[in-house]
XYZ file of C-alpha atoms in Angstrom:
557
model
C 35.387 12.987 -22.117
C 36.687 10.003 -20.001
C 34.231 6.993 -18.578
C 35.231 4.839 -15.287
C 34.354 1.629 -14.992
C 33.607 0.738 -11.449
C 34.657 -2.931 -9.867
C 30.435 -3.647 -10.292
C 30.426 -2.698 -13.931
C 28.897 1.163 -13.411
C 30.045 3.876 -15.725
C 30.751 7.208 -14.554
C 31.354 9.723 -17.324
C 33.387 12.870 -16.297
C 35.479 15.541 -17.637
C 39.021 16.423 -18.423
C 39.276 18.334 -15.097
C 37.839 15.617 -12.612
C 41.207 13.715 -13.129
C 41.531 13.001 -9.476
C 38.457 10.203 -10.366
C 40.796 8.338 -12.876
C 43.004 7.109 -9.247
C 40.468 5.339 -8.129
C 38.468 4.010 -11.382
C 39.640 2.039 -14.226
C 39.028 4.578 -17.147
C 39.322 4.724 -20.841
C 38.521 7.379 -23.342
C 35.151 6.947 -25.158
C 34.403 8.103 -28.551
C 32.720 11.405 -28.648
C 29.057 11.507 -28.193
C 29.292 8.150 -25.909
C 26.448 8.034 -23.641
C 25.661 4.953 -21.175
C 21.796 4.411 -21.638
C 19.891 4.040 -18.386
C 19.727 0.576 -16.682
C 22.587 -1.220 -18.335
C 25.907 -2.305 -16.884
C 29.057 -1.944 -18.667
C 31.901 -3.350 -18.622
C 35.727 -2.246 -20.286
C 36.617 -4.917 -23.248
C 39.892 -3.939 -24.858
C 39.520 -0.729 -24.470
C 35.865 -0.214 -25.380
C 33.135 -0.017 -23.255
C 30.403 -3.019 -23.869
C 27.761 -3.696 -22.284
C 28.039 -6.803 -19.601
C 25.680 -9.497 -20.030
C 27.304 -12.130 -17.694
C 26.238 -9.184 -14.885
C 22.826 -9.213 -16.137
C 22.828 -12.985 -15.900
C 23.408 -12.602 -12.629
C 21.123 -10.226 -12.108
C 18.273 -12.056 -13.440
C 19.635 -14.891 -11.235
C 19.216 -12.699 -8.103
C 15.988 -12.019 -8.732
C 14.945 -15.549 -9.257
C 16.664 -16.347 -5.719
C 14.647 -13.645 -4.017
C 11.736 -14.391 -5.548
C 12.080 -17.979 -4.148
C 12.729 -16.486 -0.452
C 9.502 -15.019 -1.126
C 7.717 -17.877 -1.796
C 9.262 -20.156 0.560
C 6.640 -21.727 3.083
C 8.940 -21.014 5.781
C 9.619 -17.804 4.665
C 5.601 -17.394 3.952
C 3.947 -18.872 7.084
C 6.635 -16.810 9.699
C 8.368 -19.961 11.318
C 11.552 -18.104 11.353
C 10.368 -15.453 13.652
C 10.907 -15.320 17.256
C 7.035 -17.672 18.797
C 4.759 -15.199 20.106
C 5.103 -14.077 23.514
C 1.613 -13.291 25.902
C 2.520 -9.859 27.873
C -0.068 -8.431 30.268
C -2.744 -5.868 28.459
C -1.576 -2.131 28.550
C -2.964 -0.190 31.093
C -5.375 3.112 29.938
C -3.166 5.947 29.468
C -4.028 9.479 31.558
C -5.984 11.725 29.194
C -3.909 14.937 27.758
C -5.503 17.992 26.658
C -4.708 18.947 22.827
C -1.229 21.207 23.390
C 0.497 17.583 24.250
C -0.483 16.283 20.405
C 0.614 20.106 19.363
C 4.098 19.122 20.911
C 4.201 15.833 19.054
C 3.725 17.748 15.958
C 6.161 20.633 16.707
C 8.692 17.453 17.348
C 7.940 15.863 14.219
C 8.273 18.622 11.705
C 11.517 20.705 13.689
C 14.015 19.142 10.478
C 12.020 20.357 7.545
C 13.338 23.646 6.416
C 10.077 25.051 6.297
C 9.098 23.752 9.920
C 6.592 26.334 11.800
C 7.153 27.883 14.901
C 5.693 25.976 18.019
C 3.644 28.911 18.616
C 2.088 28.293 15.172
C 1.591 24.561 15.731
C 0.073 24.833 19.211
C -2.309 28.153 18.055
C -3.112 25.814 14.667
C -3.810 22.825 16.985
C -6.182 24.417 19.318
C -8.035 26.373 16.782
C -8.600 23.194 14.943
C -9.749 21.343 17.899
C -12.752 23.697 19.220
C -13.439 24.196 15.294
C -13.880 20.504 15.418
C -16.501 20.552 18.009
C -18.708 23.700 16.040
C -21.387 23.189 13.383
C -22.407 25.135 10.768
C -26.043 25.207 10.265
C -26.562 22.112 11.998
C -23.546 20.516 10.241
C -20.598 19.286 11.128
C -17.694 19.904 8.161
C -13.582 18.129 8.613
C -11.249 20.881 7.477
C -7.742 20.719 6.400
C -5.552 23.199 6.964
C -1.308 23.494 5.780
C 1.189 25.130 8.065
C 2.899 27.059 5.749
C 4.067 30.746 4.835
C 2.931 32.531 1.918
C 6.518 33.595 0.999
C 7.742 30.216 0.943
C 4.546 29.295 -0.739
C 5.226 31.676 -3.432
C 9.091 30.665 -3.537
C 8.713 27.471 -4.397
C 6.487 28.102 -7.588
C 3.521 25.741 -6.596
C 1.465 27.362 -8.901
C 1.629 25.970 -11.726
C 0.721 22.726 -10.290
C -2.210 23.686 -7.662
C -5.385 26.635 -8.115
C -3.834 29.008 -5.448
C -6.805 31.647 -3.893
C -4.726 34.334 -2.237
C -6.975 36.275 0.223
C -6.917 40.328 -0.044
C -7.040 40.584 3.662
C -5.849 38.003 5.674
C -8.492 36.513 8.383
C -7.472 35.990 12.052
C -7.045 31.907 12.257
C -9.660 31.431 14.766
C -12.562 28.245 15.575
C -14.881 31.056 14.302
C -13.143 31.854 10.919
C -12.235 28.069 9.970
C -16.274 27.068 10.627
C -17.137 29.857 7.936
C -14.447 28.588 5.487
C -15.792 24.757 6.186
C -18.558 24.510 3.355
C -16.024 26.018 1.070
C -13.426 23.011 1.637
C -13.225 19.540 0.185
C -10.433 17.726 2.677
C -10.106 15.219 -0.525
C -9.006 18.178 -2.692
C -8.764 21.577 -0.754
C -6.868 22.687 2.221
C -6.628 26.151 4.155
C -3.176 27.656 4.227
C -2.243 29.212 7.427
C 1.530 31.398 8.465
C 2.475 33.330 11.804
C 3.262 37.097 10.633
C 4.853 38.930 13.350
C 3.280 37.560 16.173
C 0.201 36.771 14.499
C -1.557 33.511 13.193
C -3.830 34.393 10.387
C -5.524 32.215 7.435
C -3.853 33.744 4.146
C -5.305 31.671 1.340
C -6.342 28.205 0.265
C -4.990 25.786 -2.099
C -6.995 23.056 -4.201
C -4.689 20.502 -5.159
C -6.624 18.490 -7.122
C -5.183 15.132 -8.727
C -1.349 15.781 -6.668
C -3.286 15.254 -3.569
C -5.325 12.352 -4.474
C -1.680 11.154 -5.680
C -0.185 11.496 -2.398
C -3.085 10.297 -0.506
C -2.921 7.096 -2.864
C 0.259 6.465 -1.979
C 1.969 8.104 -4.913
C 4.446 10.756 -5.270
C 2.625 14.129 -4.874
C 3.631 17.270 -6.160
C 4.626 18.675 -2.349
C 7.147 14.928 -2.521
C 8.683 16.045 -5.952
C 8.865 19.940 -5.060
C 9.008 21.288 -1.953
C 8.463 22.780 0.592
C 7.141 20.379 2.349
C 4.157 21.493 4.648
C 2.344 20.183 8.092
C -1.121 19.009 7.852
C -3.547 18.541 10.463
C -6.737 17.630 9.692
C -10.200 16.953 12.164
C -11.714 13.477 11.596
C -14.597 14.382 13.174
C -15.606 15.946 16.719
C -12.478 16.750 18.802
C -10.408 14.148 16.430
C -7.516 15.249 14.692
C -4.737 13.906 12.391
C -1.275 15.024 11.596
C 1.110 14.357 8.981
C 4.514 15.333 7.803
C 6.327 14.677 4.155
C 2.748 12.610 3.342
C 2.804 10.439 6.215
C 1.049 10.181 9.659
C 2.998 10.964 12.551
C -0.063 10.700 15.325
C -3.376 11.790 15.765
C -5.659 13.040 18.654
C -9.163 11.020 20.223
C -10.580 10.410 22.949
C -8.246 12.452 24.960
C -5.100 10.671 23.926
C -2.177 10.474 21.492
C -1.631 7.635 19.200
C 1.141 6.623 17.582
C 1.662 3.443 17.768
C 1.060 2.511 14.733
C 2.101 -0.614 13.430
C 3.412 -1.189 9.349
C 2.627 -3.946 8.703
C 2.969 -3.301 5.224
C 6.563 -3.367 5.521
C 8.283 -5.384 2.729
C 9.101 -7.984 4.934
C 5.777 -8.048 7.149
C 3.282 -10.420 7.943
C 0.877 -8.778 4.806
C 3.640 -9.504 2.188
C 4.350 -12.881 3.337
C 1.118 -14.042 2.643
C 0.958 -12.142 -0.347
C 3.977 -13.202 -2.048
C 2.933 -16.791 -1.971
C -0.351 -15.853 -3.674
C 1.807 -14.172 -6.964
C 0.178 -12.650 -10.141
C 2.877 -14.772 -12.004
C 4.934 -17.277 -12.122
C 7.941 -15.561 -12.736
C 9.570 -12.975 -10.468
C 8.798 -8.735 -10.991
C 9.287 -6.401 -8.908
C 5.253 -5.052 -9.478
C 3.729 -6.849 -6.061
C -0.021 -6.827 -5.493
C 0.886 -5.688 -2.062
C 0.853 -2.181 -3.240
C -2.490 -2.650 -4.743
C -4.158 -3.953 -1.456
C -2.719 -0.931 0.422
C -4.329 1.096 -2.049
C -7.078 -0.038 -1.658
C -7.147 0.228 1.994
C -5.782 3.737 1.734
C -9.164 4.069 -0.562
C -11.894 2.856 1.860
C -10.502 4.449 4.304
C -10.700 7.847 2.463
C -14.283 7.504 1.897
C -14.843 7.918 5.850
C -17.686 5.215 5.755
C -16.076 2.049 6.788
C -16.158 -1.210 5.510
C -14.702 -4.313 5.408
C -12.147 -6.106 2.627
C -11.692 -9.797 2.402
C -8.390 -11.191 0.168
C -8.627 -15.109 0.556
C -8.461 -17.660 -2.556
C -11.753 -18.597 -4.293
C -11.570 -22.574 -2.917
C -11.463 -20.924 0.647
C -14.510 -18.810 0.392
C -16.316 -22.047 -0.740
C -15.165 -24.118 1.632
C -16.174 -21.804 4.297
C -19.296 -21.353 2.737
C -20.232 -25.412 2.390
C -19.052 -25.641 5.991
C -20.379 -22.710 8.017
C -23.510 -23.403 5.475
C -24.145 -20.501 3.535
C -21.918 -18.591 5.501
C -22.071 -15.518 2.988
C -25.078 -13.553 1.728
C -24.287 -11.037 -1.336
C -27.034 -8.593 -1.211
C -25.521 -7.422 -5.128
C -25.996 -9.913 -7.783
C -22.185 -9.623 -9.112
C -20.102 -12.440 -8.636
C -19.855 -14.529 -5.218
C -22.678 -16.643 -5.443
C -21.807 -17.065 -9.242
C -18.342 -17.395 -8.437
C -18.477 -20.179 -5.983
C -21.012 -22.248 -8.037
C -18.493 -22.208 -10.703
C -15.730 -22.994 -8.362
C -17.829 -26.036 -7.293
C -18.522 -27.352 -11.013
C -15.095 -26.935 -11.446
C -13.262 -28.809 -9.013
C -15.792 -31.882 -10.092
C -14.948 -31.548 -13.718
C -11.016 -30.796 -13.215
C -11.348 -34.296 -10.796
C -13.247 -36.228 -13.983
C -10.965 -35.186 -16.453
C -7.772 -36.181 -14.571
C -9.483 -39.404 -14.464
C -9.695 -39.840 -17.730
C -6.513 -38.133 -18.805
C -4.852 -40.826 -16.395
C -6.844 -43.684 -17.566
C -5.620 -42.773 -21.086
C -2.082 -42.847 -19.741
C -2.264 -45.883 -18.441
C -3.404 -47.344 -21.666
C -1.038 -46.320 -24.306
C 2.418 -47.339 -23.787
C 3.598 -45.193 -27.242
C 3.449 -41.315 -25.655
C 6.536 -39.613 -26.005
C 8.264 -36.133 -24.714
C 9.098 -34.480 -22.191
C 5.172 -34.011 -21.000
C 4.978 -38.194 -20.167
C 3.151 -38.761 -17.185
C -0.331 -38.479 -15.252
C -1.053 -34.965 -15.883
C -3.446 -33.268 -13.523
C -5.849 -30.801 -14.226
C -6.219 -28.489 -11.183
C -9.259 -27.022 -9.861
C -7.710 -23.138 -10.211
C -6.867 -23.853 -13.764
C -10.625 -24.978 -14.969
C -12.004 -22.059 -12.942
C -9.697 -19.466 -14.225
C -10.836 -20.551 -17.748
C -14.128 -20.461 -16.684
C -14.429 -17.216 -14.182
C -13.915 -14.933 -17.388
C -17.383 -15.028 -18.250
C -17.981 -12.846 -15.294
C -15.444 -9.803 -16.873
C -17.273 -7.219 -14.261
C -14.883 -8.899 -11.542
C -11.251 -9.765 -12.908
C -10.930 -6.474 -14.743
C -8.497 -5.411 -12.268
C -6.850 -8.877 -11.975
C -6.208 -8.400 -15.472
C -4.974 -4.956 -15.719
C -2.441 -5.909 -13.157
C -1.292 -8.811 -15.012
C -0.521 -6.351 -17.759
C 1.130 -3.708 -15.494
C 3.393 -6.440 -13.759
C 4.401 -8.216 -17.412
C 5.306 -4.689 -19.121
C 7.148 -3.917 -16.120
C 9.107 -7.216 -16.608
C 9.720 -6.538 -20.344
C 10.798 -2.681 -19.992
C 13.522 -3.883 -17.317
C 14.144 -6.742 -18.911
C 14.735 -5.135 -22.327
C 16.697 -2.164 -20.488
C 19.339 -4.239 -19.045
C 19.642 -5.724 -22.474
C 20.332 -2.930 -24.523
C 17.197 -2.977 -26.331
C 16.248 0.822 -25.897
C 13.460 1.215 -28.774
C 12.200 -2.196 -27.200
C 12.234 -0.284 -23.764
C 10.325 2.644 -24.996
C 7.617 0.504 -26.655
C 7.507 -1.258 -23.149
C 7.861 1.996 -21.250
C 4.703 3.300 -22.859
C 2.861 0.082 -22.597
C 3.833 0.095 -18.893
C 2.972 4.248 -17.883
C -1.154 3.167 -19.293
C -1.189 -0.176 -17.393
C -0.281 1.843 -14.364
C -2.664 4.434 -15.526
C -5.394 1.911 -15.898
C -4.658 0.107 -12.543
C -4.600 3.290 -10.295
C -8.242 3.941 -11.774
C -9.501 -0.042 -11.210
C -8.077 0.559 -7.893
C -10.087 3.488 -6.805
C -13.077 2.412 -8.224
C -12.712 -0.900 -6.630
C -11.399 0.435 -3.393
C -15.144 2.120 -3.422
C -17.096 -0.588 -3.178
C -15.830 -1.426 0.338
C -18.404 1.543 1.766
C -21.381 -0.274 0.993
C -22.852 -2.367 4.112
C -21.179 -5.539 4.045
C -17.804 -6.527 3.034
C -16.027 -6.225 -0.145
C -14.410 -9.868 -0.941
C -11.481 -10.499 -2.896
C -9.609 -12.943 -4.415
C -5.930 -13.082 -4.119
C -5.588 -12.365 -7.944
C -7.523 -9.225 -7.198
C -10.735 -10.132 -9.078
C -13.715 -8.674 -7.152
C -15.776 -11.459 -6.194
C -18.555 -9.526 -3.962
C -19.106 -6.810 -2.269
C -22.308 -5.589 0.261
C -21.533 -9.168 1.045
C -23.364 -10.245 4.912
C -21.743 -12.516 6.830
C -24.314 -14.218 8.515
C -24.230 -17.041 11.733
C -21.359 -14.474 13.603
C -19.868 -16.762 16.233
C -18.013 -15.830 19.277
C -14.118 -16.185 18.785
C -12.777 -18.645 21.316
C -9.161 -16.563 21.504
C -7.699 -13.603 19.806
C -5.158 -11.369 20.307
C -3.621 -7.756 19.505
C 0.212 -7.372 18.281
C 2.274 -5.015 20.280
C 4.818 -5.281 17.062
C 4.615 -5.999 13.445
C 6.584 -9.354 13.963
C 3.803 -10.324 16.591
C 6.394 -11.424 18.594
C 4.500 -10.248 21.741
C 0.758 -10.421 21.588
C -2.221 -9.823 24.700
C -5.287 -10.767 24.480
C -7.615 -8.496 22.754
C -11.215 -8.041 23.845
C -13.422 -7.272 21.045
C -16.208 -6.335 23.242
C -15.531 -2.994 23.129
C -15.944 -2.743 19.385
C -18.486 -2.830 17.293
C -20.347 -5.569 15.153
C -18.389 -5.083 12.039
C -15.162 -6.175 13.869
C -16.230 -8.797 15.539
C -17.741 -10.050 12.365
C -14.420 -10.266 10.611
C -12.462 -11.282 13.838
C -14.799 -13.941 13.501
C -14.396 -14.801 9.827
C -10.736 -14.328 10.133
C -10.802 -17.259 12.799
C -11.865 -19.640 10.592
C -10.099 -18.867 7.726
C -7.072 -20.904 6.761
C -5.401 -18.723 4.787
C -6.937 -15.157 4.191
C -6.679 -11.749 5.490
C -8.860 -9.193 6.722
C -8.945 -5.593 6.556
C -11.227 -3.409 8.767
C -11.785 0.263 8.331
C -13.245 2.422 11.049
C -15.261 6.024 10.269
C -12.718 7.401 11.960
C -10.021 5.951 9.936
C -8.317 3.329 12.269
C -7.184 0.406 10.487
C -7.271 -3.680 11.677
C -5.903 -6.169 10.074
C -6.876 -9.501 11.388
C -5.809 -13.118 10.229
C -4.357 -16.294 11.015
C -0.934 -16.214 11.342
C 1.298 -18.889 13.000
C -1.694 -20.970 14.365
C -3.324 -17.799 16.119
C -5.657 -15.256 15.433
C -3.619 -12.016 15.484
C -5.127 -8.256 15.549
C -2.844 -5.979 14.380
C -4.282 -2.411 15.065
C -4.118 0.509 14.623
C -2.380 -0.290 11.200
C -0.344 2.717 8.933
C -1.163 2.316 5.339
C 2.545 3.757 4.586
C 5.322 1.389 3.163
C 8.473 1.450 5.050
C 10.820 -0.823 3.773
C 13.686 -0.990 5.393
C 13.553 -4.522 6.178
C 14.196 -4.016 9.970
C 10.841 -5.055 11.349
C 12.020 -7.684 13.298
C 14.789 -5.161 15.677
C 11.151 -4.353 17.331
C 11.068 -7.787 18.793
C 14.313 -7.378 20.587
C-alpha cells in the first residue's frame, strides 16, 4: 500500500498496481494498516506521513477572512452591486392552455434516466388539470401524483424506505379515477404513482413516503436525492393550478392561464437574504451553520401549510422603535412574548444607559485600575436584554438550540482537522441531536405563521409574536418588484392588485430600517419585501431552493 501526497497536502492511498499515480504524486510507503482519518490534511515529513497543522492554520485563517466579507457593511448593505435600474413594467403574457406547461415539464426532466415519455407528461398534465377543477362530495382535494414506472420502481429497491400499495389491476389514469383516489391521499405524505404501458397511461400504485418526503420538502436530502430514480411530480394547488418539480426542486407551475418560472433565489449564498443575515450572526466567531437555512425552512414550512401568513425577522430595538413611533404599531392577539418583549427591551436600554453612567463615573474616579479591560466600558442595550429575555424560555428555545447546533458544528470540524477523532465523535453525536432538535423547533415554529397575523422574529430566531395585527396600514409612497436577484433592474410594482396581507407588510417593510419580510400566498407564491439600498424592493415570486453557485450577479449583465 502506497499514499500520495498531493501539492495541497491530500492523501490518496492506492495499490501496488496503480503505479502510473506515483508520476504525478509525491509518494511514500505507509506502514500497514495506515488509514488517513476524514477531514485532516497531511503532509510527508521524512518519510512519514503527519498530519499538517500550518494548513489548518490557514484554514482557520480563511475562514476568519470570509467570515469578515460576510460581515462587511459594504459587503452587507449591497454597495458593490451594479445601482438599480427602472425598466418599463412587463406587459401581460397571452394565456396558454395546459399542454404548453406539459412541454416545460417534458423539457425539464428529458436528462434523468428515468425521464417519461412526452406522451406520459402531456396525458399526466391534462388529467391533473380537469381533476383539479372536480369535487368530491362537495370537496375539493390537491393530489400528487409521480411519473414513474413500476419496473424501475421496483429496481431501485424503494421499499424498504417508503409503504408501497401495488394495485391488483391497474386503473385507467383519468380526471375520474384520480377524484376517487383524492380522499385517500395526503400531498404532505402520499403520492399516486403513474407509468405508460404500451400505449397506455394507467395509475399502478401509490407510495406514502412518510418522514423522506417531509425531508425533501424541508429542504433536506430525501430518500429519492440519496437513491434514485429520480421521479417527476406534479401536483394541483388548487382549481386549475398546478406545480412541477424535478430532483426536489420547482421547475414552473401553471395559474391563471400562464407559465411561471421566473422565479427568483434569492436565497442564493451570496443574495440579498444572506447579506442581511450574515451581519445579524448567532456568534461571534465564524461556522459554517448560517441561520439562513433556518429562515428558508421556515418559509418552506408556512408555505406547506397552504394557509398563508406572514414572517417578520428584524432586531428587537427595531420592533420597538417602530412601535413608539407608529404608536402601538403592533397588536399581539396571543399573550406570548411581543408586548412582554418590548417592555423589557425598553427597561433595558434605560438601565444599560444608567449603569454605563456609573461604571464611567467610577472610571473616572480611580486612577489605580489595571489590565487590559482599562477604559469606559459600556453596557449595551442587547446585552441587558439578552440576560433578561430568558425569562420568557417559550420564545428563544429555538435561538438556543441553534446556538448549540452551530457551536458543535464548530467543535466537530474543528477537532477533525486536528486529529482529535474520539473528540470528533463526542462532537459528532452532540451535533446529529442539535440538528435533530432544530429541524423539530423549526417546524413547529414555522407553524405558527398560519394563524391571522404575522409571525415576528428576531434575528437570533427567538419567537417574539405571532397572530400579531399590524394596525394604522399606510399607503407606501414607492415600491418596486426585482426583475433579478441582484435588483439591478427594478419597475414599479402596484400592490393594488393584491390583497391586504401584502400590502400590510409592503407597508411595514417601508418603514423598517433593517428587517425583512416574508409573505406566503394560499397558493404558495412567495414575496420577500425589504429595504435594500435605500428602496423598497419586492422580490416575487421567490424559490425557497438554495443555489449556490455564487453567480447571481451574471443576471445583471
Amino acid at each position: 500500500m502506497y499514499a500520495g501526497v498531493t501539492k495541497e497536502g491530500r492523501v490518496v492511498m492506492f495499490s501496488h498496481q496503480r503505479a502510473e499515480i506515483r508520476e504525478h504524486l509525491d509518494c511514500v510507503q505507509v506502514p500497514m494498516g495506515f488509514e488517513p482519518q476524514a477531514g485532516v490534511d497531511y503532509v510527508r515529513n521524512n518519510d512519514k506521513i503527519v498530519p499538517d497543522p500550518d494548513r489548518m492554520k490557514r484554514h482557520d485563517r480563511e475562514e476568519h477572512q470570509k467570515y469578515a466579507l460576510e460581515t462587511n457593511p459594504a459587503w452587507v448593505s449591497g454597495i458593490d452591486l451594479p445601482q438599480p435600474k427602472l425598466v418599463e413594467d412587463t406587459t401581460s403574457s397571452p394565456l396558454v392552455y395546459p399542454d404548453a406547461f406539459a412541454e416545460l415539464v417534458f423539457q425539464q426532466s428529458r436528462r434523468l434516466p428515468t425521464a417519461p415519455s412526452l406522451d406520459l407528461v402531456r396525458h399526466a398534465v391534462s388529467a391533473l388539470y380537469f381533476a383539479s377543477l372536480e369535487k368530491e362530495e362537495q370537496t375539493s382535494y390537491t393530489l400528487r401524483i409521480e411519473l414513474i414506472a413500476r419496473a424501475v420502481f421496483e429496481a431501485a429497491d424503494m421499499e424498504r424506505n417508503v409503504s408501497l400499495f401495488r394495485l391488483k389491476r391497474t386503473l385507467p389514469l383519468t380526471p375520474a379515477n384520480l377524484i376517487k383516489l383524492a380522499p385517500a391521499i395526503d400531498p404532505g405524505q402520499t403520492s399516486i404513482l403513474v407509468q405508460e404501458n404500451n400505449g397506455n397511461f394507467e395509475i399502478w400504485g401509490m407510495v406514502a413516503r412518510g418522514r423522506s418526503l417531509h425531508n425533501s420538502m424541508m429542504g433536506e436530502a430525501s430518500q429519492w436525492s440519496a437513491v434514485g430514480p429520480h421521479p417527476v411530480l406534479l401536483r394541483s394547488r388548487a382549481p386549475g393550478h398546478l406545480v412541477a418539480e424535478v430532483l426536489d426542486y420547482r421547475v414552473g407551475e401553471y395559474k391563471s392561464g400562464d407559465v411561471v418560472t421566473d422565479y427568483l433565489p434569492i436565497f442564493r449564498d451570496d443574495g440579498p437574504v444572506r447579506r442581511f443575515l450574515d451581519s445579524k450572526k448567532l456568534a461571534a466567531s465564524p461556522c459554517r451553520l448560517s441561520i439562513l437555512p433556518i429562515i428558508q425552512r421556515l418559509v418552506r414550512r408556512a408555505v406547506d401549510i397552504g394557509h398563508g401568513g406572514i414572517i417578520v425577522i428584524a432586531d428587537i430595538a427595531e420592533y420597538a422603535r417602530l412601535n413608539e413611533t407608529e404608536k402601538d404599531l403592533f397588536e399581539s392577539k396571543y399573550d406570548i412574548a411581543l408586548s412582554d418583549s418590548i417592555s423589557i427591551y425598553r427597561s433595558s436600554e434605560q438601565k444599560s444607559r444608567r449603569w454605563s453612567r456609573v461604571k464611567a463615573a467610577q472610571i473616572d474616579s480611580t486612577h489605580e485600575l489595571r489590565g487590559p479591560h482599562n477604559g469606559k466600558r459600556v453596557f449595551s442595550t442587547d446585552d441587558v436584554f439578552k440576560g433578561q429575555i430568558q425569562n420568557l424560555s417559550n420564545g428563544r428555545f429555538l435561538s438556543r438550540l441553534a446556538s448549540h447546533w452551530a457551536a458543535a458544528d464548530e467543535m466537530a470540524d474543528r477537532s477533525r482537522r486536528n486529529g482529535n477523532m474520539q473528540g470528533f465523535n463526542v462532537w459528532k453525536d452532540m451535533l446529529q441531536s442539535s440538528e435533530r432538535a432544530v429541524r423539530d423547533a423549526e417546524y413547529a415554529i414555522g407553524s405558527l405563521a398560519s394563524p391571522d397575523g404575522a409571525l415576528l422574529l428576531g434575528t437570533d430566531l427567538s419567537v417574539l409574536g405571532f397572530g400579531v395585527m399590524i394596525k394604522n396600514v399606510g399607503k407606501v409612497a414607492e415600491i418596486y418588484k426585482a426583475r433579478d436577484v441582484a435588483a439591478s433592474r427594478i419597475e414599479r410594482f402596484d400592490l393594488t392588485s393584491l390583497g391586504t396581507r401584502h400590502q400590510s407588510a409592503a407597508w411595514l417593510a417601508s418603514r423598517m430600517n433593517s428587517g425583512i419580510v416574508f409573505v406566503m400566498s394560499e397558493d404558495e407564491t412567495i414575496t420577500a419585501i425589504m429595504r435594500w439600498r435605500d428602496q423598497t424592493i419586492a422580490w416575487r415570486p421567490v424559490t425557497i431552493d438554495n443555489i449556490s453557485d455564487g453567480k447571481w450577479l451574471e443576471e445583471s449583465e
